[in-house]
Amino acid sequence: MVLNLLETLRTDKPIVLTIANFVTVQDVANGLNAIGASPIMSAEALEAPDLVKISGSVCLNIGTLTETQVAQMKVVGQLANEQQKPVVFDPVAVGASNYRYQTAVELLQQVKVAVIRGNAGEIATLAGSDWQSKGIDAGSGAGDLVKIAQTCALKYDCIVVLSGATDIITDGKKVSQIHNGTPLFQLHVGSGDLLSSLVAAFTAVQSTDYFDAAQTACLVLATTGQLVAKQMTADRPGTFAFELIDKLHLITTEEINKIAVVD
Amino acid sequence: MVLNLLETLRTDKPIVLTIANFVTVQDVANGLNAIGASPIMSAEALEAPDLVKISGSVCLNIGTLTETQVAQMKVVGQLANEQQKPVVFDPVAVGASNYRYQTAVELLQQVKVAVIRGNAGEIATLAGSDWQSKGIDAGSGAGDLVKIAQTCALKYDCIVVLSGATDIITDGKKVSQIHNGTPLFQLHVGSGDLLSSLVAAFTAVQSTDYFDAAQTACLVLATTGQLVAKQMTADRPGTFAFELIDKLHLITTEEINKIAVVD
Amino acid sequence: MVLNLLETLRTDKPIVLTIANFVTVQDVANGLNAIGASPIMSAEALEAPDLVKISGSVCLNIGTLTETQVAQMKVVGQLANEQQKPVVFDPVAVGASNYRYQTAVELLQQVKVAVIRGNAGEIATLAGSDWQSKGIDAGSGAGDLVKIAQTCALKYDCIVVLSGATDIITDGKKVSQIHNGTPLFQLHVGSGDLLSSLVAAFTAVQSTDYFDAAQTACLVLATTGQLVAKQMTADRPGTFAFELIDKLHLITTEEINKIAVVD
């Protein structure tokens, strides 16, 4: 695991194009900015060619998808494929409606993605595993999460990040688990969306090894959250949200290494 | 007044579907999450059937309405009616344009709403009362606010929440007034939108008495804001915003009961 | 320079209609509200006539432009021109795609704007100067920023605000430079969008001298940010964001005058 990716990111400041969930978009932009990347959002397919060209990577987030936005995602995703820019896919609440599921599958057929990042319910839905999703929440199920992530990765031939209390990163065979984090992530809407765009930011500076990029993104966010939570005397989701932005800007490789628990 | 509704909400964690005002949507999602509900937002009518099915209630907010969104609201509202899921309506700035007013009236004709939540200017506009609204602000007028709220409730045959320095809850006859709160709510854009979605959250766990649900939502938010404001040494709207999210998560029934002033 | 404009704004509380960038819209609304203006946002051209009528000024922000939104901006801008309401234009990331550039130029041909507010890269792009923009960031170049701003102002016959470490305000001849501020503005996405809408708020209360209005808006935001930053012991972009909202509400003319460095 190559943590100097964080230094590379802060030096290169890659532009990350997010086709965004409008619920969490400001937080995602501020989080990308805080870590050292340069966020750009767009809602118009007509500017996709130029925006993909200047971007280091792309994140497609279906959190508030519409027919128009899905058409834009296809254009953006295919341009990224042509230009060999990595694409990260966030299947927000993919189990909540049949429309989301069908759309997600169609997108995954038409766009080659480098990484899928979702919670247990979302990854299980894509993997075809038995699971009870609940709206935007992870829900619960009896399955083995590592196996579910691996199934999803093999099915879509990409890296899968199944994030939660433990983050699981896999290419279908190789598995890494990150045991850092804090339950406060669940109390703040948009933690997952931010992680997806951070994964995209790291793929922009590590285009030969998306597994490594995804693992680094997870470790950076999980340890940042953990350090913020450690300072808190009660569960304060509003405070957590802005202190997370603060700490994403300030966190050092040394701080991360000191508390990292990675299998 | 049954404050254990708050406990029920925190146990049941109902999914609340908000067709949202994009200005305030992140705050509304975080507020719903903090109190213990599960927020979901959507902009695509095609997924309305599934999303209404998994939701405990629906909130329709016209703050940034478009022709497309209004069409979606009708679909969502009518599906909710069919499935007997309560609908809360937030007529943001309904007095600011004739288009908003016509659209709001049309929506209220086509969708049966459980609760309308607005400020004095918005409720007066819907009631047909004499009032000077001012953009998104409450404006001013000479009318009796209780009477205005009652007129609106009788006109649309629903519960009306007229929120402000004093929150008025009425079914047209019965009236409750909540004297808790803080002027800081007016300094933070989106306080009203959040209240509307919180009312929706409480109707999801109290489907037999929307008056009680609305009253509880108002009391919870008003006392939460009051407790936050009490700690502040100056009017800090930015601080108020995130501390309100913190306190929505932490507030207890005991804290609320200790300061509640309800007629 | 007439700082009592701030008092006038706080007394008059003008309604500012922003056709918004959805990434930063909540922050812009809260910032306008904190300074004492009344924000309203809209996404539907059908209500433009009424909204322009009640507004003191208009801000058009192309940060997340779409074909639909651009059509709405033209309607809003032309109505504002007819009703002699000042229009402020924010050419977010205008150098990032040819589509943005063509759209911006077309808008500037069809709508007479009072003020253009952008960063160095954006103003240089509009001026036709040599500059390396980078996504939403200012980028870098060898040109003389004052000359670039003047060129842009003469080309579009309006006031130009080129904001950055030093804010430059010019009508093409006359130049004012504001040396207040803090690098933290760059760490918080949306600082520029907020400044544009604040400029609009000040033009609403100073309709005979847009140069003065723009200069006042820049000075108020720059000094507010500087005072917030002075209290901080490390670069905390999340904390900066909410404390900026706090301080916009609390800052006094005296505090501003004490630290103002204006050429």
Short mmCIF file of N, CA and C in Angstrom, two decimals, chain A residues 10 24-37 39 185 188-191 193-195 197-198 220-221 223-229 232 236-252, chain B residues 26 30 242, chain C residues 27 184-189 232 234-242:
data_model
loop_
_atom_site.label_atom_id
_atom_site.label_comp_id
_atom_site.label_asym_id
_atom_site.label_seq_id
_atom_site.Cartn_x
_atom_site.Cartn_y
_atom_site.Cartn_z
N ARG A 10 -1.81 15.62 -3.66
CA ARG A 10 -1.73 17.02 -3.22
C ARG A 10 -0.82 17.86 -4.12
N THR A 24 -25.87 15.89 -1.90
CA THR A 24 -24.61 15.91 -1.16
C THR A 24 -23.50 16.62 -1.93
N VAL A 25 -23.83 17.28 -3.00
CA VAL A 25 -22.83 17.76 -3.95
C VAL A 25 -21.88 18.80 -3.35
N GLN A 26 -22.39 19.66 -2.48
CA GLN A 26 -21.52 20.69 -1.91
C GLN A 26 -20.47 20.06 -0.99
N ASP A 27 -20.91 19.09 -0.22
CA ASP A 27 -20.00 18.37 0.65
C ASP A 27 -18.93 17.62 -0.13
N VAL A 28 -19.32 17.01 -1.21
CA VAL A 28 -18.37 16.27 -2.05
C VAL A 28 -17.35 17.25 -2.64
N ALA A 29 -17.82 18.37 -3.14
CA ALA A 29 -16.91 19.36 -3.72
C ALA A 29 -15.94 19.88 -2.66
N ASN A 30 -16.45 20.17 -1.48
CA ASN A 30 -15.57 20.67 -0.41
C ASN A 30 -14.60 19.61 0.07
N GLY A 31 -15.04 18.37 0.11
CA GLY A 31 -14.15 17.28 0.51
C GLY A 31 -13.03 17.06 -0.49
N LEU A 32 -13.37 17.06 -1.77
CA LEU A 32 -12.34 16.92 -2.82
C LEU A 32 -11.35 18.08 -2.73
N ASN A 33 -11.87 19.26 -2.57
CA ASN A 33 -11.02 20.44 -2.47
C ASN A 33 -10.11 20.36 -1.25
N ALA A 34 -10.66 19.90 -0.14
CA ALA A 34 -9.90 19.83 1.11
C ALA A 34 -8.73 18.84 1.00
N ILE A 35 -8.96 17.71 0.37
CA ILE A 35 -7.89 16.72 0.27
C ILE A 35 -6.79 17.19 -0.69
N GLY A 36 -7.16 18.09 -1.61
CA GLY A 36 -6.16 18.63 -2.53
C GLY A 36 -6.47 18.44 -4.00
N ALA A 37 -7.63 17.84 -4.30
CA ALA A 37 -8.05 17.69 -5.71
C ALA A 37 -8.83 18.92 -6.14
N PRO A 39 -12.36 19.86 -7.75
CA PRO A 39 -13.66 19.30 -8.16
C PRO A 39 -14.28 20.08 -9.30
N PHE A 185 -19.79 8.23 10.51
CA PHE A 185 -19.99 8.31 9.06
C PHE A 185 -21.45 8.03 8.69
N HIS A 188 -23.87 10.99 9.03
CA HIS A 188 -23.74 12.13 8.12
C HIS A 188 -24.05 11.72 6.69
N VAL A 189 -25.16 12.21 6.17
CA VAL A 189 -25.54 11.89 4.80
C VAL A 189 -24.45 12.39 3.85
N GLY A 190 -24.01 11.54 2.95
CA GLY A 190 -23.05 11.97 1.96
C GLY A 190 -21.65 11.45 2.19
N SER A 191 -21.44 10.71 3.28
CA SER A 191 -20.12 10.13 3.53
C SER A 191 -19.74 9.18 2.39
N ASP A 193 -20.95 9.19 -0.76
CA ASP A 193 -20.74 9.95 -2.00
C ASP A 193 -19.35 10.57 -2.00
N LEU A 194 -18.94 11.08 -0.84
CA LEU A 194 -17.60 11.67 -0.74
C LEU A 194 -16.53 10.61 -0.99
N LEU A 195 -16.71 9.43 -0.36
CA LEU A 195 -15.72 8.37 -0.56
C LEU A 195 -15.59 8.02 -2.04
N SER A 197 -16.07 9.87 -4.67
CA SER A 197 -15.32 10.89 -5.42
C SER A 197 -13.85 10.93 -4.98
N LEU A 198 -13.58 10.60 -3.72
CA LEU A 198 -12.19 10.49 -3.29
C LEU A 198 -11.50 9.31 -3.97
N VAL A 220 -7.54 6.79 3.81
CA VAL A 220 -7.45 8.22 4.12
C VAL A 220 -8.75 8.70 4.77
N LEU A 221 -9.88 8.36 4.16
CA LEU A 221 -11.15 8.85 4.72
C LEU A 221 -11.46 8.20 6.06
N THR A 223 -9.42 6.89 8.33
CA THR A 223 -8.57 7.37 9.43
C THR A 223 -8.89 8.83 9.75
N THR A 224 -9.21 9.62 8.74
CA THR A 224 -9.57 11.01 9.00
C THR A 224 -10.80 11.07 9.90
N GLY A 225 -11.80 10.29 9.55
CA GLY A 225 -13.02 10.26 10.37
C GLY A 225 -12.74 9.77 11.78
N GLN A 226 -11.89 8.77 11.86
CA GLN A 226 -11.56 8.21 13.19
C GLN A 226 -10.88 9.24 14.08
N LEU A 227 -9.95 9.98 13.50
CA LEU A 227 -9.24 11.01 14.27
C LEU A 227 -10.20 12.13 14.70
N VAL A 228 -11.12 12.48 13.82
CA VAL A 228 -12.11 13.50 14.19
C VAL A 228 -12.99 13.00 15.33
N ALA A 229 -13.46 11.75 15.19
CA ALA A 229 -14.38 11.19 16.18
C ALA A 229 -13.72 11.06 17.56
N MET A 232 -14.24 13.83 19.93
CA MET A 232 -15.60 14.23 20.28
C MET A 232 -16.08 13.52 21.53
N ARG A 236 -21.99 14.00 17.45
CA ARG A 236 -22.48 15.27 16.92
C ARG A 236 -22.30 15.26 15.40
N PRO A 237 -23.36 14.85 14.68
CA PRO A 237 -23.20 14.69 13.22
C PRO A 237 -22.91 15.99 12.47
N GLY A 238 -23.43 17.12 12.97
CA GLY A 238 -23.16 18.41 12.32
C GLY A 238 -21.71 18.82 12.48
N THR A 239 -21.21 18.69 13.69
CA THR A 239 -19.81 19.00 13.97
C THR A 239 -18.89 18.06 13.19
N PHE A 240 -19.25 16.78 13.18
CA PHE A 240 -18.45 15.80 12.46
C PHE A 240 -18.27 16.20 11.00
N ALA A 241 -19.34 16.69 10.38
CA ALA A 241 -19.31 17.01 8.95
C ALA A 241 -18.26 18.07 8.63
N PHE A 242 -18.22 19.15 9.41
CA PHE A 242 -17.26 20.19 9.04
C PHE A 242 -15.86 19.88 9.55
N GLU A 243 -15.76 19.16 10.65
CA GLU A 243 -14.42 18.78 11.13
C GLU A 243 -13.77 17.75 10.20
N LEU A 244 -14.60 16.96 9.53
CA LEU A 244 -14.08 16.02 8.55
C LEU A 244 -13.42 16.78 7.39
N ILE A 245 -14.06 17.84 6.95
CA ILE A 245 -13.49 18.68 5.88
C ILE A 245 -12.16 19.30 6.37
N ASP A 246 -12.20 19.83 7.58
CA ASP A 246 -10.97 20.40 8.16
C ASP A 246 -9.83 19.38 8.12
N LYS A 247 -10.13 18.19 8.64
CA LYS A 247 -9.08 17.20 8.83
C LYS A 247 -8.60 16.60 7.51
N LEU A 248 -9.50 16.51 6.53
CA LEU A 248 -9.05 16.04 5.21
C LEU A 248 -7.95 16.94 4.67
N HIS A 249 -8.05 18.22 5.00
CA HIS A 249 -7.02 19.15 4.54
C HIS A 249 -5.72 19.00 5.35
N LEU A 250 -5.86 18.72 6.62
CA LEU A 250 -4.69 18.77 7.52
C LEU A 250 -4.00 17.42 7.73
N ILE A 251 -4.69 16.33 7.47
CA ILE A 251 -4.14 15.02 7.85
C ILE A 251 -2.83 14.74 7.10
N THR A 252 -1.91 14.10 7.82
CA THR A 252 -0.61 13.76 7.22
C THR A 252 -0.46 12.25 7.09
N GLN B 26 -29.52 19.35 1.30
CA GLN B 26 -28.53 18.64 2.12
C GLN B 26 -28.83 18.80 3.61
N ASN B 30 -29.70 15.82 6.22
CA ASN B 30 -28.94 15.65 7.46
C ASN B 30 -29.83 15.80 8.69
N PHE B 242 -25.15 23.98 12.19
CA PHE B 242 -24.60 22.64 12.45
C PHE B 242 -24.90 22.16 13.86
N ASP C 27 -24.94 27.49 0.42
CA ASP C 27 -24.00 28.44 0.99
C ASP C 27 -24.28 29.87 0.52
N LEU C 184 -7.73 31.19 2.68
CA LEU C 184 -8.77 30.20 2.99
C LEU C 184 -9.94 30.26 2.02
N PHE C 185 -10.17 31.42 1.42
CA PHE C 185 -11.25 31.49 0.42
C PHE C 185 -11.06 30.43 -0.67
N GLN C 186 -9.80 30.18 -1.05
CA GLN C 186 -9.55 29.20 -2.12
C GLN C 186 -9.82 27.77 -1.66
N LEU C 187 -9.75 27.57 -0.35
CA LEU C 187 -9.97 26.22 0.18
C LEU C 187 -11.44 25.90 0.33
N HIS C 188 -12.30 26.91 0.18
CA HIS C 188 -13.73 26.66 0.34
C HIS C 188 -14.45 26.86 -0.99
N VAL C 189 -14.95 25.78 -1.55
CA VAL C 189 -15.69 25.87 -2.81
C VAL C 189 -16.91 26.76 -2.62
N MET C 232 -7.93 31.78 13.48
CA MET C 232 -7.70 30.35 13.32
C MET C 232 -6.22 30.01 13.48
N ALA C 234 -4.95 27.02 12.39
CA ALA C 234 -4.54 26.17 11.26
C ALA C 234 -5.57 26.38 10.16
N ASP C 235 -5.24 25.93 8.94
CA ASP C 235 -6.17 26.10 7.82
C ASP C 235 -7.28 25.07 7.90
N ARG C 236 -8.43 25.49 8.36
CA ARG C 236 -9.56 24.58 8.53
C ARG C 236 -10.70 25.03 7.62
N PRO C 237 -10.77 24.45 6.41
CA PRO C 237 -11.76 24.95 5.44
C PRO C 237 -13.21 24.74 5.87
N GLY C 238 -13.49 23.67 6.62
CA GLY C 238 -14.85 23.43 7.09
C GLY C 238 -15.27 24.46 8.13
N THR C 239 -14.40 24.72 9.07
CA THR C 239 -14.66 25.73 10.09
C THR C 239 -14.78 27.11 9.45
N PHE C 240 -13.89 27.39 8.53
CA PHE C 240 -13.92 28.69 7.84
C PHE C 240 -15.30 28.94 7.21
N ALA C 241 -15.86 27.90 6.60
CA ALA C 241 -17.13 28.06 5.88
C ALA C 241 -18.25 28.54 6.80
N PHE C 242 -18.39 27.92 7.97
CA PHE C 242 -19.52 28.33 8.81
C PHE C 242 -19.21 29.59 9.60
#
